[in-house]
mmCIF file of C-alpha atoms in Angstrom:
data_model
loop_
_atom_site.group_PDB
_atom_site.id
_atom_site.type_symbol
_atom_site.label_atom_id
_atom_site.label_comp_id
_atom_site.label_asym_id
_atom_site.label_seq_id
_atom_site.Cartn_x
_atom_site.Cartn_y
_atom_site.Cartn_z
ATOM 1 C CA UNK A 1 90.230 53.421 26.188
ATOM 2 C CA UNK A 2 91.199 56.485 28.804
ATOM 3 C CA UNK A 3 94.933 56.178 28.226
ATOM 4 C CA UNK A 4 97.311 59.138 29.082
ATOM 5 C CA UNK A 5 98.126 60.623 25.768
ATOM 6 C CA UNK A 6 101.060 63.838 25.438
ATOM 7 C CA UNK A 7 99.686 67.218 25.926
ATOM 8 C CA UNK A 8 99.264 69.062 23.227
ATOM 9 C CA UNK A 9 97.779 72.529 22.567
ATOM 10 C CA UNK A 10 94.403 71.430 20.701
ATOM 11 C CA UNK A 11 93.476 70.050 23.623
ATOM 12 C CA UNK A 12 89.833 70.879 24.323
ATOM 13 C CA UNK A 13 90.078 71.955 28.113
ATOM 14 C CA UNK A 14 92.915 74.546 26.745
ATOM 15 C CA UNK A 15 90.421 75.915 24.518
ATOM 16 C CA UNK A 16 87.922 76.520 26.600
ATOM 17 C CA UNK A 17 89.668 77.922 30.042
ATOM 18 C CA UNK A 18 93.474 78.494 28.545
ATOM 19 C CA UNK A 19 94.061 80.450 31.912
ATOM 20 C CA UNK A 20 92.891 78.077 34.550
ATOM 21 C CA UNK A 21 94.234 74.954 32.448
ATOM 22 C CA UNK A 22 97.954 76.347 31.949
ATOM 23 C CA UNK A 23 97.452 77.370 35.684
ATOM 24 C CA UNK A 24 96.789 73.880 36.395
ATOM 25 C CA UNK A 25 99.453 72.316 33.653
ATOM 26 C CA UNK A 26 102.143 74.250 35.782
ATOM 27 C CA UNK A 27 101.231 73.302 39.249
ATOM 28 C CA UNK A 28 101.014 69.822 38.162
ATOM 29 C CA UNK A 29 104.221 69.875 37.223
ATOM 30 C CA UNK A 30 105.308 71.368 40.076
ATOM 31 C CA UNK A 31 103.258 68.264 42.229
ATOM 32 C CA UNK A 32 104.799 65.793 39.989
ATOM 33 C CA UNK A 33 108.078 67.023 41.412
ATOM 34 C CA UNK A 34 106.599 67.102 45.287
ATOM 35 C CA UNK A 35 103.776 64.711 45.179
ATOM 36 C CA UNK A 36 101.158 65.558 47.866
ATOM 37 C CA UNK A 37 100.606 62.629 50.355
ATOM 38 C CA UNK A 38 96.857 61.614 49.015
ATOM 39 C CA UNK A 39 95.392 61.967 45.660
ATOM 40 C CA UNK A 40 93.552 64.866 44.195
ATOM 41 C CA UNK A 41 90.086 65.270 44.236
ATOM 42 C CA UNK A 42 88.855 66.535 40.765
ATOM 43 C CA UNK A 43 85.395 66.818 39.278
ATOM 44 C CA UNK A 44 84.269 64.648 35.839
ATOM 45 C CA UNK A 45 81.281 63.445 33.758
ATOM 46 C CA UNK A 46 79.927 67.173 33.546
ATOM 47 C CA UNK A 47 80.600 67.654 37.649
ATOM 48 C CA UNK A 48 78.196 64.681 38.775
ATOM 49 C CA UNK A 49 81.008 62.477 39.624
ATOM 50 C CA UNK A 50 84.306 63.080 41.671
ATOM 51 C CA UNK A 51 87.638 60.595 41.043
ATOM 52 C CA UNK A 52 90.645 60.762 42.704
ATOM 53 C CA UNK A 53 93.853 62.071 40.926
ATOM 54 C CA UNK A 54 97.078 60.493 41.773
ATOM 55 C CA UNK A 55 99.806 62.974 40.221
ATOM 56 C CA UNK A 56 102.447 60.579 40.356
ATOM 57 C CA UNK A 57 101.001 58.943 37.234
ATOM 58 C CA UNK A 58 100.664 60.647 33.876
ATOM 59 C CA UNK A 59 96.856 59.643 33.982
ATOM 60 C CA UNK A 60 96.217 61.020 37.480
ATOM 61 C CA UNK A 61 98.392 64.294 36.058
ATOM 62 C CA UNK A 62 96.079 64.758 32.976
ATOM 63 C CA UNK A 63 92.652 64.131 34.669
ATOM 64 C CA UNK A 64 93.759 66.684 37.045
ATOM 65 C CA UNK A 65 94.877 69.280 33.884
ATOM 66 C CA UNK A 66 92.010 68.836 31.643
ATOM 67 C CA UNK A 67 89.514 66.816 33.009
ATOM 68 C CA UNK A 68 88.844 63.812 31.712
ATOM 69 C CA UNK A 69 88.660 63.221 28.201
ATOM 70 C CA UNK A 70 87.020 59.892 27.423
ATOM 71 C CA UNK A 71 84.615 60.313 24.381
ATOM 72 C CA UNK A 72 82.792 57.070 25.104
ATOM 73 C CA UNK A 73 81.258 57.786 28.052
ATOM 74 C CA UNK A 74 78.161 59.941 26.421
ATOM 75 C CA UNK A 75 77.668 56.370 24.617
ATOM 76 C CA UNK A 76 77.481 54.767 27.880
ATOM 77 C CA UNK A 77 75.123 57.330 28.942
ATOM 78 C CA UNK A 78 72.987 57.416 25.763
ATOM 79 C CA UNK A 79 72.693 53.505 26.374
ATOM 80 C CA UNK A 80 72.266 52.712 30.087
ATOM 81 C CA UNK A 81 68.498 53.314 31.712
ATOM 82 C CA UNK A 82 67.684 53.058 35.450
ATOM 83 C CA UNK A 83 67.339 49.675 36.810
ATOM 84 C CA UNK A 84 70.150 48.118 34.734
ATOM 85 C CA UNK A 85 72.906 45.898 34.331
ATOM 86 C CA UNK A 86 76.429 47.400 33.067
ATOM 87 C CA UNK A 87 79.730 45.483 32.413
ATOM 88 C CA UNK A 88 83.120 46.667 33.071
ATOM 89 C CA UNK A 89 86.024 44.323 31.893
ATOM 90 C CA UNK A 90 89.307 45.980 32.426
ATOM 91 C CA UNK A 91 87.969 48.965 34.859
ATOM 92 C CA UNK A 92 91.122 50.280 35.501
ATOM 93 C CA UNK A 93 90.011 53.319 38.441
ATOM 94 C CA UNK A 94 86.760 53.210 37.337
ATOM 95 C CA UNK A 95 85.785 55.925 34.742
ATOM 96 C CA UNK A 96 83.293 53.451 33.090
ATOM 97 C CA UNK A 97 82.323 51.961 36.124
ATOM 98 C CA UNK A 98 80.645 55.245 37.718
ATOM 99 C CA UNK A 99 79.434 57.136 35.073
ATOM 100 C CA UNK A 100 77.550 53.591 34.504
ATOM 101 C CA UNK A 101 76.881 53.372 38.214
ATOM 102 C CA UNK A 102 75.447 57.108 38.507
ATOM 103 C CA UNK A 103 73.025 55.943 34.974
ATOM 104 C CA UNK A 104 71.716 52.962 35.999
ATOM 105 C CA UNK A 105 70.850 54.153 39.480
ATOM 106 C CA UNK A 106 70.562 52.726 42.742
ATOM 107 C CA UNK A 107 68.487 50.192 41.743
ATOM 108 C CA UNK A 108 70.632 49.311 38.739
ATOM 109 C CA UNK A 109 74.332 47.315 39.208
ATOM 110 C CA UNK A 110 77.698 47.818 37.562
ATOM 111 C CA UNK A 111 79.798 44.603 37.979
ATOM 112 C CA UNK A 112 83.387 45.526 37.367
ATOM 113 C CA UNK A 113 86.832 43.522 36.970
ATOM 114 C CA UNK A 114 90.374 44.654 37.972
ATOM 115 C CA UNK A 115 92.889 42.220 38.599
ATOM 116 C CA UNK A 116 95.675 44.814 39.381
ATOM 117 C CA UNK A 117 95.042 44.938 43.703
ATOM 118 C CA UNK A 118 96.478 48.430 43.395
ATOM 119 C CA UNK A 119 94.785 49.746 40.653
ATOM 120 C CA UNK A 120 91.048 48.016 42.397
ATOM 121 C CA UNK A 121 91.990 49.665 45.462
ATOM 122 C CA UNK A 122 91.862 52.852 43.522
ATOM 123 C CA UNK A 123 88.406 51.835 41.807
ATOM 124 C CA UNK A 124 86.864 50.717 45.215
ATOM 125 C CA UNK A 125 88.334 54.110 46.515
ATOM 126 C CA UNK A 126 86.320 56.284 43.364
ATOM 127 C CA UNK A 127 82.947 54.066 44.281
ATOM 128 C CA UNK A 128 83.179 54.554 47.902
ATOM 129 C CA UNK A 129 83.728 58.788 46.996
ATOM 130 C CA UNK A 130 80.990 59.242 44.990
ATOM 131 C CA UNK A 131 78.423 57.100 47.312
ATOM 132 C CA UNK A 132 78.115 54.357 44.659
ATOM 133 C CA UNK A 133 76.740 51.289 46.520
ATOM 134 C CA UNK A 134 75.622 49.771 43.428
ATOM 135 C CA UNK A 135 79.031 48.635 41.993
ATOM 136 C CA UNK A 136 80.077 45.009 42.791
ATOM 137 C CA UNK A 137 83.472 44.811 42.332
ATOM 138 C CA UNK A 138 85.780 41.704 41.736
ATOM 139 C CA UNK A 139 89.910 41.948 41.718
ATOM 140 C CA UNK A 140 90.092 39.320 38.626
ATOM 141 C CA UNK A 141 90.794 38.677 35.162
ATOM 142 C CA UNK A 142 88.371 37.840 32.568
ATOM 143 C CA UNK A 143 88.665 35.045 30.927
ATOM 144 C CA UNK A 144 87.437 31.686 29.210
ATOM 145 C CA UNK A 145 87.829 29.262 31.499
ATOM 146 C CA UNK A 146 88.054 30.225 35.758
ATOM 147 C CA UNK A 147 91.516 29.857 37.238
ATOM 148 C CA UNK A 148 94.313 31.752 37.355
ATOM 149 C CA UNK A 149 97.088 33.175 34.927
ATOM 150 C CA UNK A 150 100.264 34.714 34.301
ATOM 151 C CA UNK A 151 99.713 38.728 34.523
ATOM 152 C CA UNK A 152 102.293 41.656 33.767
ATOM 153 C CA UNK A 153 101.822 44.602 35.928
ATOM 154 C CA UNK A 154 103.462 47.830 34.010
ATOM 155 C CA UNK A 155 105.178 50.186 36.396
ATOM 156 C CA UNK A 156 104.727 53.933 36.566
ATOM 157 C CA UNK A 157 103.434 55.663 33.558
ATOM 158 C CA UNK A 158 102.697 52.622 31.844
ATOM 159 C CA UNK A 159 100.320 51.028 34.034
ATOM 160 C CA UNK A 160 97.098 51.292 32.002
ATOM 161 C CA UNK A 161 98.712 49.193 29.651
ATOM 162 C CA UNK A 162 98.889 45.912 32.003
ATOM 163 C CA UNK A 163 97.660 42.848 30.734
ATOM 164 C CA UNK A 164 97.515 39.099 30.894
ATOM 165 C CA UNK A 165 100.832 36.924 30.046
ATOM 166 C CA UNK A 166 104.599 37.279 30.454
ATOM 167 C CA UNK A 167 106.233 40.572 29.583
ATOM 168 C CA UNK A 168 106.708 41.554 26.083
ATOM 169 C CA UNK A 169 110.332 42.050 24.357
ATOM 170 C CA UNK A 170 111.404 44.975 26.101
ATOM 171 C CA UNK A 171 108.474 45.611 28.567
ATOM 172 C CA UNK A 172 109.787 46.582 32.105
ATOM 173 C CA UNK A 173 107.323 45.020 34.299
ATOM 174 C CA UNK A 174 105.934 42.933 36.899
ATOM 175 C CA UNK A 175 105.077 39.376 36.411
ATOM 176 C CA UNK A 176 102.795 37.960 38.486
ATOM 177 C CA UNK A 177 99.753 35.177 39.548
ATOM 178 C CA UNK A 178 95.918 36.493 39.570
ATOM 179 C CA UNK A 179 92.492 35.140 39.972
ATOM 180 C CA UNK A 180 90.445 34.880 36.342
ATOM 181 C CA UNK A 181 86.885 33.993 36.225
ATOM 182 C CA UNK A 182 84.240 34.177 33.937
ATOM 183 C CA UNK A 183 81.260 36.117 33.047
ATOM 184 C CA UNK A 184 79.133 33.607 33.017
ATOM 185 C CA UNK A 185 80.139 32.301 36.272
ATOM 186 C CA UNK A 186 80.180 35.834 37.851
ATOM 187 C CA UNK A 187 77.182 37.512 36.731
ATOM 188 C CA UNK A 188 73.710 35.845 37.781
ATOM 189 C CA UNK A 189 71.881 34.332 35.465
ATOM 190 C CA UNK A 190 68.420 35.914 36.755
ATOM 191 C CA UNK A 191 70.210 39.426 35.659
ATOM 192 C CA UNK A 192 71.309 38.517 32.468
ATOM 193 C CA UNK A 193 68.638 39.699 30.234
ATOM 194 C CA UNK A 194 69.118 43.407 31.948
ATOM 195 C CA UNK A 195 72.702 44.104 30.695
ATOM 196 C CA UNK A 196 72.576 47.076 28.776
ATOM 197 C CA UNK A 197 75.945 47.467 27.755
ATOM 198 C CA UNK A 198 79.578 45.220 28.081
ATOM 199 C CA UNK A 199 82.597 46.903 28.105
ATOM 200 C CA UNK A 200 85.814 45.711 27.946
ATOM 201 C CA UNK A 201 89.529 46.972 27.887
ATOM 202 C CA UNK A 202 91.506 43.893 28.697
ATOM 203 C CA UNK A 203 94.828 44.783 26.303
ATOM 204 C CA UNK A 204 94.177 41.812 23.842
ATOM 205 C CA UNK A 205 92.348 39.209 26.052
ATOM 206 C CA UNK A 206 89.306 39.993 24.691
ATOM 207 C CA UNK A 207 88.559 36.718 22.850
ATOM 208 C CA UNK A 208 88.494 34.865 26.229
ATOM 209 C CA UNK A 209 86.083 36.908 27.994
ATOM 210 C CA UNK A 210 83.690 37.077 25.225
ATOM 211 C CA UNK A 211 83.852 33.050 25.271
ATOM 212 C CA UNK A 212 83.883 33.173 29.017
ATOM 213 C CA UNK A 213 80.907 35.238 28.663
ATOM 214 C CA UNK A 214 79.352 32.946 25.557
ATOM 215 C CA UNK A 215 75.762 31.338 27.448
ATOM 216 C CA UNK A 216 75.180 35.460 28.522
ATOM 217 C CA UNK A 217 75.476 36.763 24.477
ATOM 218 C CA UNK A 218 73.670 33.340 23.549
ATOM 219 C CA UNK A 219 70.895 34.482 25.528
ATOM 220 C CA UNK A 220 70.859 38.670 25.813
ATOM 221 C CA UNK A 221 72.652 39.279 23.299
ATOM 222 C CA UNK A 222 73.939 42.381 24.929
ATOM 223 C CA UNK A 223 75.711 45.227 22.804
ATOM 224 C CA UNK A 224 79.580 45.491 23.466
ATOM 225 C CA UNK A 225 82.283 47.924 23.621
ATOM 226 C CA UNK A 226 85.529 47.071 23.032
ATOM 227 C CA UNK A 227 89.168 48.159 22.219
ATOM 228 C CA UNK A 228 90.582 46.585 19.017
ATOM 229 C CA UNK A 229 93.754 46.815 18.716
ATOM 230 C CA UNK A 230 95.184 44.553 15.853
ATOM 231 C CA UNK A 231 98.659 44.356 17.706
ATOM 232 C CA UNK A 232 97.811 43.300 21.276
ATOM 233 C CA UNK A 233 96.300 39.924 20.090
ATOM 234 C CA UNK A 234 99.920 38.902 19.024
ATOM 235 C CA UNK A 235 100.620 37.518 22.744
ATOM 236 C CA UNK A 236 97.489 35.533 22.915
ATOM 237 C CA UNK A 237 98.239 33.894 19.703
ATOM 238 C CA UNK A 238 94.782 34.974 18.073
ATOM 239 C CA UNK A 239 94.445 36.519 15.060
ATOM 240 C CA UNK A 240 92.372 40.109 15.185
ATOM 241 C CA UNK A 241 89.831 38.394 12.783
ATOM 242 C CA UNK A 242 88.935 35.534 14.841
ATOM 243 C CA UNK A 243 87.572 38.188 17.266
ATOM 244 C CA UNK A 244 85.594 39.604 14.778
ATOM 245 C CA UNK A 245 84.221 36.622 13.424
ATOM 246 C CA UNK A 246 83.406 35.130 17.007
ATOM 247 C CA UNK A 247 81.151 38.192 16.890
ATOM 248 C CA UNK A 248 79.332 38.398 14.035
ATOM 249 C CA UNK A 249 78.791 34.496 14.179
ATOM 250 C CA UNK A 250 76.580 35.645 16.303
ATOM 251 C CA UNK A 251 74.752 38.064 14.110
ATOM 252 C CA UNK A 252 76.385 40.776 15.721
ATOM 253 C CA UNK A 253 76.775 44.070 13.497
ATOM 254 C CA UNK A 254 79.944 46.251 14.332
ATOM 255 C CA UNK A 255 79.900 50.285 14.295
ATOM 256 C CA UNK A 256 83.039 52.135 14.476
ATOM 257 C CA UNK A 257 83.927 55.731 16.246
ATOM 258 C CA UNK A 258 83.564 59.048 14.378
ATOM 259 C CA UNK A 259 84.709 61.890 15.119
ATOM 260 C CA UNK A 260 81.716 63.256 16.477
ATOM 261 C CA UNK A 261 81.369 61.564 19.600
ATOM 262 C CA UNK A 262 77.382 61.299 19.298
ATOM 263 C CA UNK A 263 77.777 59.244 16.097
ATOM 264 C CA UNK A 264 78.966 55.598 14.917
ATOM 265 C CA UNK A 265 79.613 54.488 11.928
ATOM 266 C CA UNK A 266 78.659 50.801 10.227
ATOM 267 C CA UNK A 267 81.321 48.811 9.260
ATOM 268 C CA UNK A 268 82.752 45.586 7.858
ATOM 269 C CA UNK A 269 85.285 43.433 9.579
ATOM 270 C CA UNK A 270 88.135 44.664 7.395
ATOM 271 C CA UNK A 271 87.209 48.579 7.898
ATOM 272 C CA UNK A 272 87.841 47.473 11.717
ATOM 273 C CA UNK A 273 91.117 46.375 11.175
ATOM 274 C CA UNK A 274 92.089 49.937 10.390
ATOM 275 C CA UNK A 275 90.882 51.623 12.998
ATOM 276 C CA UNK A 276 91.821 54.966 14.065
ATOM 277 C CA UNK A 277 94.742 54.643 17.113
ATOM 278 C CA UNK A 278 93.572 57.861 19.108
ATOM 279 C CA UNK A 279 90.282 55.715 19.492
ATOM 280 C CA UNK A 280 90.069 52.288 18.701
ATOM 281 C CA UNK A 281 87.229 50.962 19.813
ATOM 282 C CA UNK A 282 84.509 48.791 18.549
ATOM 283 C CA UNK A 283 80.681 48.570 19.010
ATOM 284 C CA UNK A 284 78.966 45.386 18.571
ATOM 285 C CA UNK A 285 75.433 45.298 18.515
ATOM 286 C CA UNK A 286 72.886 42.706 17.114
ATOM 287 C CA UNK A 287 70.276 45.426 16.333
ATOM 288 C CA UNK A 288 71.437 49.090 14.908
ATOM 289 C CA UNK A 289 67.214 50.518 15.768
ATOM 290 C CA UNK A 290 67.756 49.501 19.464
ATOM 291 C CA UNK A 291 71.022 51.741 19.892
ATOM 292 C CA UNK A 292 69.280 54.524 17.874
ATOM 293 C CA UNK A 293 66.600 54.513 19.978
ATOM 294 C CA UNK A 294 68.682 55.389 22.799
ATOM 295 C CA UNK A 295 70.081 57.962 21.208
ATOM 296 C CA UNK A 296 73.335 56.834 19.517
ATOM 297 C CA UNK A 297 73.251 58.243 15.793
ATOM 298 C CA UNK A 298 74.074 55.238 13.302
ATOM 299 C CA UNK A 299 75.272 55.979 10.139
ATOM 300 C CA UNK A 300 76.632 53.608 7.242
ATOM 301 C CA UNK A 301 79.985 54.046 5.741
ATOM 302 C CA UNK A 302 80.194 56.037 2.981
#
């Protein structure tokens, strides 16, 4: 999902303040060269929320240029109410995480997995910023059985693109041992029935946590965001459309991104195969009328 992508000059924030943006483009530059000693502080989600910018990373650099620029996060807004439950597999520094934490409220919870330690220590630092009390969070993997598993941590730039197993051909990263528990295990069954939304961004693990997390869609049937990405089921030895079907076995209906962020499209398992790369993600619902009457705009194909 939020992913460090090249700068280019149709970016949105360079439309908008081309002064203050090139401004910033420069000096980041310039703090790439001469990092400060502690992150950045820079506003996002329409200035409710703060997250820190570390500008030795080509995320940390781009937040810090333009904001951040993560189109999903009005759906996670259109769908969360006060009072409820959010999901966040793969939470990375927690953009998901506190925009959900800041919807649901105080008397709401975000439960959120990270099983890099460096990359949690950065999502418990963004909670503890922003005053968010109402984030449990958990430095594991997701996954179908509890346990532990092989990990590859990428270095530098690459680091939102860690995931579970040994490195691929040509990867340069670290392998390592983490902690991987369920959803079914970790969230309480009393709550189960209040999760609004499931989100994950797990780099092709997918599969597992949705069967680690089978009894809670048996029973709540909660909608889910996901990446798809074709490719990064290769390691696991799936095949993309066993994901699919696992879903809509369970009478789950998928919708597509368009490219107007307020508006997903119906589709059929082989339109998701060919998604588009910029924003490949996946919403899986069991009832289109419940997401439209929070505000997401269905539309069929076509």
């Amino acid at each position: 999902m939020a992913k460090a992508a090249p700068m280019n000059f149709s970016n949105p924030a360079l439309r908008r303040n081309p002064i203050r943006t090139a401004v910033r483009v420069a000096w980041s530059m310039a703090l790439k060269r001469r990092p400060p000693t502690r992150p950045l502080v820079v506003p996002f989600d329409e200035g409710r929320l703060r997250i820190y910018a570390d500008m030795q990373t080509a995320f940390g650099r781009q937040m810090y240029r333009f904001g951040v620029l993560e189109p999903d996060l009005r759906l996670v807004r259109h769908l969360l109410r006060p009072g409820e439950v959010f999901v966040d597999g793969g939470a990375h520094v927690g953009l998901f995480s506190l925009v959900a934490a800041h919807a649901v409220g105080p008397e709401g919870t975000v439960y959120s997995f990270e099983p890099v330690s460096e990359t949690f220590r950065q999502l418990a630092a963004n909670a503890l910023l922003n005053g968010l009390a109402n984030v449990r969070m958990y430095c594991e993997a997701l996954g179908a059985i509890s346990g532990e598993t092989d990990f590859t941590v990428m270095q530098g730039d690459r680091a939102p693109w860690s995931h579970m197993g040994s490195p691929s051909d040509g990867e340069v990263g670290v392998r390592l041992k983490v902690p991987v528990a369920t959803l079914a295990e970790r969230i309480p069954t009393e709550v189960w029935r209040k999760i609004a939304l499931v989100k994950l961004d797990i780099e092709g693990a997918e599969l597992d946590a949705l069967r680690g997390g089978e009894p809670i869609l048996d029973a709540a049937h909660p909608p889910i965001l996901m990446e798809f990405v074709p490719g990064h089921f290769d390691g696991f030895g799936i095949k993309p459309h066993d994901v699919l079907a696992f879903l809509t076995d369970k009478a789950y209906r998928l919708l597509r991104p368009s490219d107007d962020p307020e508006v997903w499209i119906s589709c059929s398992p082989e339109q998701a195969m060919h998604l588009d790369p910029e924003r490949p993600n996946l919403l899986a619902t069991v009832s289109l009328e419940a997401v439209s009457r929070r505000g997401v705009r269905v539309v069929n194909d076509g």
